[in-house]
Amino acid sequence: MSALLAVLFTAIDMASFDKLMRRSPIRIFVFLRFFLYLALGLLIIFFSSNKNLSFEQLKDYRIYFEMMPKIGLPQARFIAWFYLSCILNSLFRASYRKIGISNFLHWITGTLNKPRVEKRIFMFVDMKSSVTIAEKLGHKRFSFLVQDVFSDLAIIENYKGEIYQYLGDGAIISWSFKNGIRNNNCIKAFFAFQKLIQRKSFIYNNIYGEKPEFKAGLHMGEIMVLQVGRFKRDISYNGDTLNTTARIESKCNELKSNLLISGLLYERLKSHDGFTFSEHKDKEALKLKGKKKAIQVYKVGIKQKKKRK
């Protein structure tokens, strides 16, 4: 019972404390979290001993003090197990978010020690004019901006995406080939993120005086998945696919597009509905650094719905 309640409480805790923790002294945050865990544990003890109370009775706060059972060894033991369950749940949550849900089972079983080949889709996302914004805001406020933006980037999880790495003011997002292609998740994720930032532009302008904008490149291919390091271990994706994705993203400003995808990915999409795809004809201009052959890329936009007369 305590483990189940701990999972539910940690979900609420995770959703509401990120920004508070970033902007509060750590000692205040730790005390507040300790207090809330204790309060929830005492409420569980209270309700387990007073099951027949009506809603009207619960409105009177004095009843919680008058009818609270005496805290003995069983109750103290419950509180201890409750705290342990919260800690273990937080550790579990941090672990699978760190290495990605798709790699979690491989990590538990130890099979990540053996490199394996996977076909994956990658997206490099980068903030536009980040140097100018950082110079204007200063490193501290710019860091808060990056944290808020990457918190909003979590929307890509709704489209089966996993954040592989954060790179300063950018990020690398990954999909298994199956999840990325399904319903055009890899493309929809970027525009959903862009829409969320647009919807919150008033908040960003009010806090930072800036509305962040982003550009991205998408590509697919085979990569090697392996665990690296002995003491500070990490999951690594190696292969030319990542390099090509990064170089596609670097062409966004030159081609005046917020989203570019490779021709290879374009050909694998099962549907082009809802988006516009414009092939860049001058292939020589798209000869990527370090590549002998030019790569085919497409500009991607959202197809505007026709207004009814």
CSV table of N, CA and C in Angstrom, one decimal, residues 15-123:
chain,number,residue,atom,x,y,z
A,15,ALA,N,5.8,16.5,-11.1
A,15,ALA,CA,5.2,17.5,-12.0
A,15,ALA,C,5.2,18.9,-11.5
A,16,SER,N,5.3,19.1,-10.2
A,16,SER,CA,5.1,20.4,-9.6
A,16,SER,C,6.3,21.1,-9.0
A,17,PHE,N,7.5,20.4,-8.9
A,17,PHE,CA,8.6,20.9,-8.2
A,17,PHE,C,9.8,21.3,-9.0
A,18,ASP,N,9.8,21.1,-10.3
A,18,ASP,CA,11.0,21.4,-11.1
A,18,ASP,C,11.4,22.8,-11.0
A,19,LYS,N,10.5,23.7,-11.3
A,19,LYS,CA,10.8,25.2,-11.3
A,19,LYS,C,11.1,25.7,-9.9
A,20,LEU,N,10.3,25.2,-8.9
A,20,LEU,CA,10.5,25.6,-7.6
A,20,LEU,C,11.9,25.3,-7.1
A,21,MET,N,12.4,24.1,-7.4
A,21,MET,CA,13.7,23.7,-7.0
A,21,MET,C,14.8,24.5,-7.7
A,22,ARG,N,14.6,24.9,-8.9
A,22,ARG,CA,15.6,25.7,-9.6
A,22,ARG,C,15.8,27.1,-9.1
A,23,ARG,N,14.7,27.6,-8.5
A,23,ARG,CA,14.7,29.0,-8.1
A,23,ARG,C,14.7,29.1,-6.6
A,24,SER,N,14.9,28.0,-5.8
A,24,SER,CA,14.9,28.1,-4.3
A,24,SER,C,16.2,27.5,-3.8
A,25,PRO,N,16.6,28.0,-2.6
A,25,PRO,CA,17.7,27.4,-2.0
A,25,PRO,C,17.5,26.0,-1.7
A,26,ILE,N,18.5,25.2,-1.9
A,26,ILE,CA,18.4,23.7,-1.8
A,26,ILE,C,17.9,23.2,-0.5
A,27,ARG,N,18.3,23.9,0.6
A,27,ARG,CA,17.9,23.5,2.0
A,27,ARG,C,16.4,23.7,2.2
A,28,ILE,N,15.9,24.8,1.6
A,28,ILE,CA,14.4,25.0,1.7
A,28,ILE,C,13.7,23.9,0.9
A,29,PHE,N,14.1,23.6,-0.2
A,29,PHE,CA,13.5,22.6,-1.1
A,29,PHE,C,13.5,21.2,-0.4
A,30,VAL,N,14.6,20.9,0.2
A,30,VAL,CA,14.8,19.6,0.9
A,30,VAL,C,13.8,19.5,2.1
A,31,PHE,N,13.8,20.6,2.8
A,31,PHE,CA,12.9,20.6,4.0
A,31,PHE,C,11.4,20.5,3.6
A,32,LEU,N,11.1,21.3,2.5
A,32,LEU,CA,9.7,21.2,2.0
A,32,LEU,C,9.3,19.9,1.6
A,33,ARG,N,10.2,19.2,0.8
A,33,ARG,CA,9.9,17.8,0.4
A,33,ARG,C,9.7,16.9,1.5
A,34,PHE,N,10.6,17.0,2.5
A,34,PHE,CA,10.6,16.1,3.7
A,34,PHE,C,9.2,16.4,4.4
A,35,PHE,N,8.8,17.6,4.6
A,35,PHE,CA,7.6,18.0,5.3
A,35,PHE,C,6.4,17.4,4.5
A,36,LEU,N,6.3,17.5,3.2
A,36,LEU,CA,5.2,17.0,2.5
A,36,LEU,C,5.1,15.4,2.5
A,37,TYR,N,6.3,14.8,2.4
A,37,TYR,CA,6.3,13.3,2.6
A,37,TYR,C,5.7,12.9,4.0
A,38,LEU,N,6.2,13.6,5.0
A,38,LEU,CA,5.7,13.3,6.4
A,38,LEU,C,4.2,13.6,6.5
A,39,ALA,N,3.7,14.7,5.9
A,39,ALA,CA,2.3,15.1,6.0
A,39,ALA,C,1.5,14.0,5.3
A,40,LEU,N,1.9,13.6,4.2
A,40,LEU,CA,1.2,12.6,3.4
A,40,LEU,C,1.1,11.2,4.2
A,41,GLY,N,2.3,10.9,4.8
A,41,GLY,CA,2.3,9.6,5.6
A,41,GLY,C,1.4,9.7,6.8
A,42,LEU,N,1.3,10.8,7.4
A,42,LEU,CA,0.4,11.0,8.6
A,42,LEU,C,-1.0,11.0,8.1
A,43,LEU,N,-1.3,11.5,7.0
A,43,LEU,CA,-2.7,11.5,6.4
A,43,LEU,C,-3.1,10.1,6.1
A,44,ILE,N,-2.2,9.3,5.6
A,44,ILE,CA,-2.5,7.9,5.3
A,44,ILE,C,-2.9,7.1,6.6
A,45,ILE,N,-2.1,7.4,7.7
A,45,ILE,CA,-2.3,6.8,9.0
A,45,ILE,C,-3.7,7.2,9.5
A,46,PHE,N,-4.0,8.5,9.3
A,46,PHE,CA,-5.2,9.1,9.8
A,46,PHE,C,-6.4,8.4,9.2
A,47,PHE,N,-6.4,8.4,7.8
A,47,PHE,CA,-7.6,7.8,7.1
A,47,PHE,C,-7.7,6.3,7.3
A,48,SER,N,-6.6,5.6,7.5
A,48,SER,CA,-6.7,4.2,7.7
A,48,SER,C,-7.4,3.9,9.1
A,49,SER,N,-7.3,4.8,10.0
A,49,SER,CA,-7.9,4.6,11.3
A,49,SER,C,-9.3,5.2,11.5
A,50,ASN,N,-9.6,6.1,10.5
A,50,ASN,CA,-10.9,6.8,10.5
A,50,ASN,C,-11.6,6.7,9.2
A,51,LYS,N,-12.1,5.5,8.9
A,51,LYS,CA,-12.6,5.2,7.5
A,51,LYS,C,-14.0,5.7,7.3
A,52,ASN,N,-14.7,6.0,8.3
A,52,ASN,CA,-16.2,6.3,8.2
A,52,ASN,C,-16.5,7.8,8.3
A,53,LEU,N,-15.5,8.6,8.2
A,53,LEU,CA,-15.7,10.1,8.3
A,53,LEU,C,-16.3,10.6,7.1
A,54,SER,N,-17.3,11.5,7.3
A,54,SER,CA,-18.0,12.1,6.1
A,54,SER,C,-17.1,13.3,5.6
A,55,PHE,N,-17.5,13.7,4.4
A,55,PHE,CA,-16.8,14.9,3.8
A,55,PHE,C,-17.0,16.1,4.6
A,56,GLU,N,-18.2,16.3,5.2
A,56,GLU,CA,-18.5,17.5,6.0
A,56,GLU,C,-17.6,17.5,7.2
A,57,GLN,N,-17.3,16.4,7.9
A,57,GLN,CA,-16.5,16.3,9.0
A,57,GLN,C,-15.0,16.7,8.7
A,58,LEU,N,-14.6,16.2,7.5
A,58,LEU,CA,-13.2,16.4,7.1
A,58,LEU,C,-12.9,17.9,6.8
A,59,LYS,N,-14.0,18.7,6.6
A,59,LYS,CA,-13.8,20.1,6.3
A,59,LYS,C,-13.3,20.9,7.6
A,60,ASP,N,-13.5,20.3,8.7
A,60,ASP,CA,-13.1,20.9,10.0
A,60,ASP,C,-11.7,20.4,10.3
A,61,TYR,N,-10.7,21.3,10.2
A,61,TYR,CA,-9.3,21.0,10.3
A,61,TYR,C,-8.9,20.4,11.7
A,62,ARG,N,-9.8,20.8,12.7
A,62,ARG,CA,-9.5,20.3,14.1
A,62,ARG,C,-9.6,18.8,14.3
A,63,ILE,N,-10.4,18.2,13.4
A,63,ILE,CA,-10.6,16.8,13.5
A,63,ILE,C,-9.4,16.0,13.3
A,64,TYR,N,-8.5,16.5,12.5
A,64,TYR,CA,-7.2,15.8,12.2
A,64,TYR,C,-6.3,15.8,13.4
A,65,PHE,N,-6.4,16.7,14.3
A,65,PHE,CA,-5.6,16.7,15.5
A,65,PHE,C,-6.3,15.9,16.6
A,66,GLU,N,-7.7,16.0,16.7
A,66,GLU,CA,-8.4,15.3,17.7
A,66,GLU,C,-8.5,13.8,17.5
A,67,MET,N,-8.6,13.3,16.3
A,67,MET,CA,-8.7,11.9,16.0
A,67,MET,C,-7.5,11.2,15.4
A,68,MET,N,-6.4,11.9,15.4
A,68,MET,CA,-5.1,11.3,14.9
A,68,MET,C,-4.7,10.2,15.9
A,69,PRO,N,-4.6,9.0,15.4
A,69,PRO,CA,-4.2,7.9,16.3
A,69,PRO,C,-2.8,8.1,16.9
A,70,LYS,N,-2.5,7.5,18.0
A,70,LYS,CA,-1.2,7.6,18.7
A,70,LYS,C,-0.1,7.0,17.8
A,71,ILE,N,1.0,7.7,17.6
A,71,ILE,CA,2.0,7.2,16.8
A,71,ILE,C,2.9,6.2,17.6
A,72,GLY,N,2.8,4.9,17.3
A,72,GLY,CA,3.5,3.9,17.9
A,72,GLY,C,4.5,3.3,17.0
A,73,LEU,N,5.0,2.1,17.3
A,73,LEU,CA,6.0,1.4,16.5
A,73,LEU,C,5.5,1.0,15.1
A,74,PRO,N,4.2,0.5,15.0
A,74,PRO,CA,3.7,0.1,13.7
A,74,PRO,C,3.6,1.4,12.8
A,75,GLN,N,3.1,2.5,13.3
A,75,GLN,CA,3.0,3.7,12.5
A,75,GLN,C,4.4,4.2,12.1
A,76,ALA,N,5.3,4.2,13.0
A,76,ALA,CA,6.7,4.7,12.7
A,76,ALA,C,7.3,3.8,11.6
A,77,ARG,N,7.0,2.5,11.7
A,77,ARG,CA,7.6,1.6,10.7
A,77,ARG,C,7.0,1.8,9.4
A,78,PHE,N,5.7,2.1,9.3
A,78,PHE,CA,5.0,2.5,8.1
A,78,PHE,C,5.7,3.7,7.4
A,79,ILE,N,5.9,4.8,8.3
A,79,ILE,CA,6.5,6.0,7.8
A,79,ILE,C,7.9,5.7,7.2
A,80,ALA,N,8.6,4.9,7.9
A,80,ALA,CA,10.0,4.5,7.4
A,80,ALA,C,9.9,3.8,6.0
A,81,TRP,N,9.0,2.9,5.9
A,81,TRP,CA,8.8,2.2,4.6
A,81,TRP,C,8.3,3.1,3.5
A,82,PHE,N,7.4,4.0,3.9
A,82,PHE,CA,6.9,5.0,3.0
A,82,PHE,C,8.0,5.9,2.4
A,83,TYR,N,8.9,6.3,3.2
A,83,TYR,CA,10.1,7.1,2.8
A,83,TYR,C,11.0,6.3,1.9
A,84,LEU,N,11.2,5.1,2.3
A,84,LEU,CA,12.1,4.2,1.5
A,84,LEU,C,11.5,4.0,0.1
A,85,SER,N,10.2,3.8,0.0
A,85,SER,CA,9.5,3.6,-1.2
A,85,SER,C,9.6,4.8,-2.1
A,86,CYS,N,9.5,6.0,-1.5
A,86,CYS,CA,9.6,7.3,-2.3
A,86,CYS,C,11.0,7.4,-2.9
A,87,ILE,N,12.0,7.1,-2.1
A,87,ILE,CA,13.4,7.2,-2.5
A,87,ILE,C,13.7,6.2,-3.7
A,88,LEU,N,13.2,4.9,-3.5
A,88,LEU,CA,13.4,3.9,-4.5
A,88,LEU,C,12.7,4.3,-5.8
A,89,ASN,N,11.5,4.8,-5.7
A,89,ASN,CA,10.7,5.2,-6.8
A,89,ASN,C,11.4,6.4,-7.6
A,90,SER,N,12.0,7.3,-6.8
A,90,SER,CA,12.7,8.5,-7.4
A,90,SER,C,13.9,8.0,-8.1
A,91,LEU,N,14.6,7.0,-7.5
A,91,LEU,CA,15.8,6.4,-8.2
A,91,LEU,C,15.5,5.7,-9.4
A,92,PHE,N,14.4,4.9,-9.4
A,92,PHE,CA,14.0,4.2,-10.6
A,92,PHE,C,13.6,5.2,-11.7
A,93,ARG,N,12.8,6.2,-11.4
A,93,ARG,CA,12.4,7.2,-12.4
A,93,ARG,C,13.6,7.9,-13.0
A,94,ALA,N,14.6,8.3,-12.1
A,94,ALA,CA,15.8,9.0,-12.6
A,94,ALA,C,16.6,8.1,-13.6
A,95,SER,N,16.6,6.8,-13.3
A,95,SER,CA,17.4,5.8,-14.1
A,95,SER,C,16.8,5.7,-15.4
A,96,TYR,N,15.5,5.4,-15.5
A,96,TYR,CA,15.0,5.2,-16.9
A,96,TYR,C,14.9,6.4,-17.7
A,97,ARG,N,14.8,7.6,-17.0
A,97,ARG,CA,14.8,8.9,-17.8
A,97,ARG,C,16.2,9.2,-18.3
A,98,LYS,N,17.2,8.8,-17.5
A,98,LYS,CA,18.6,9.0,-17.9
A,98,LYS,C,19.0,8.2,-19.1
A,99,ILE,N,18.6,7.0,-19.2
A,99,ILE,CA,19.1,6.1,-20.3
A,99,ILE,C,18.1,5.9,-21.4
A,100,GLY,N,16.8,6.3,-21.1
A,100,GLY,CA,15.8,6.1,-22.1
A,100,GLY,C,15.0,4.9,-21.9
A,101,ILE,N,13.7,4.9,-22.1
A,101,ILE,CA,12.9,3.8,-21.8
A,101,ILE,C,13.3,2.6,-22.6
A,102,SER,N,13.6,2.8,-23.9
A,102,SER,CA,13.9,1.7,-24.8
A,102,SER,C,15.2,0.9,-24.4
A,103,ASN,N,16.1,1.6,-23.7
A,103,ASN,CA,17.3,1.0,-23.3
A,103,ASN,C,17.3,0.5,-21.9
A,104,PHE,N,16.2,0.7,-21.1
A,104,PHE,CA,16.2,0.4,-19.7
A,104,PHE,C,16.3,-1.1,-19.5
A,105,LEU,N,15.5,-1.9,-20.3
A,105,LEU,CA,15.5,-3.4,-20.1
A,105,LEU,C,16.9,-3.9,-20.4
A,106,HIS,N,17.5,-3.4,-21.5
A,106,HIS,CA,18.9,-3.8,-21.8
A,106,HIS,C,19.9,-3.5,-20.7
A,107,TRP,N,19.7,-2.3,-20.1
A,107,TRP,CA,20.6,-1.9,-19.0
A,107,TRP,C,20.4,-2.8,-17.8
A,108,ILE,N,19.2,-3.2,-17.4
A,108,ILE,CA,18.9,-4.0,-16.3
A,108,ILE,C,19.5,-5.4,-16.5
A,109,THR,N,19.4,-6.0,-17.8
A,109,THR,CA,19.9,-7.3,-18.0
A,109,THR,C,21.4,-7.3,-18.4
A,110,GLY,N,22.0,-6.2,-18.5
A,110,GLY,CA,23.4,-6.1,-18.8
A,110,GLY,C,23.8,-6.3,-20.3
A,111,THR,N,22.8,-6.3,-21.2
A,111,THR,CA,23.1,-6.6,-22.6
A,111,THR,C,23.7,-5.3,-23.3
A,112,LEU,N,23.6,-4.2,-22.6
A,112,LEU,CA,24.2,-3.0,-23.3
A,112,LEU,C,25.7,-3.1,-23.3
A,113,ASN,N,26.3,-4.0,-22.6
A,113,ASN,CA,27.8,-4.1,-22.7
A,113,ASN,C,28.2,-4.7,-24.0
A,114,LYS,N,27.3,-5.3,-24.7
A,114,LYS,CA,27.6,-5.8,-26.1
A,114,LYS,C,27.0,-4.9,-27.1
A,115,PRO,N,27.8,-4.2,-27.9
A,115,PRO,CA,27.3,-3.3,-28.9
A,115,PRO,C,26.4,-4.0,-29.9
A,116,ARG,N,25.3,-3.3,-30.2
A,116,ARG,CA,24.3,-3.8,-31.2
A,116,ARG,C,23.9,-2.8,-32.2
A,117,VAL,N,23.4,-3.3,-33.3
A,117,VAL,CA,23.0,-2.4,-34.4
A,117,VAL,C,21.5,-2.1,-34.3
A,118,GLU,N,21.2,-0.8,-34.5
A,118,GLU,CA,19.8,-0.4,-34.5
A,118,GLU,C,19.5,0.6,-35.6
A,119,LYS,N,18.3,0.5,-36.2
A,119,LYS,CA,17.9,1.5,-37.1
A,119,LYS,C,17.1,2.6,-36.3
A,120,ARG,N,17.5,3.8,-36.3
A,120,ARG,CA,16.9,4.8,-35.5
A,120,ARG,C,16.8,6.1,-36.3
A,121,ILE,N,15.9,7.0,-35.9
A,121,ILE,CA,15.7,8.3,-36.4
A,121,ILE,C,16.2,9.3,-35.4
A,122,PHE,N,16.9,10.3,-35.8
A,122,PHE,CA,17.5,11.3,-34.9
A,122,PHE,C,17.0,12.7,-35.4
A,123,MET,N,16.8,13.6,-34.4
A,123,MET,CA,16.5,15.0,-34.6
A,123,MET,C,17.5,15.8,-33.8
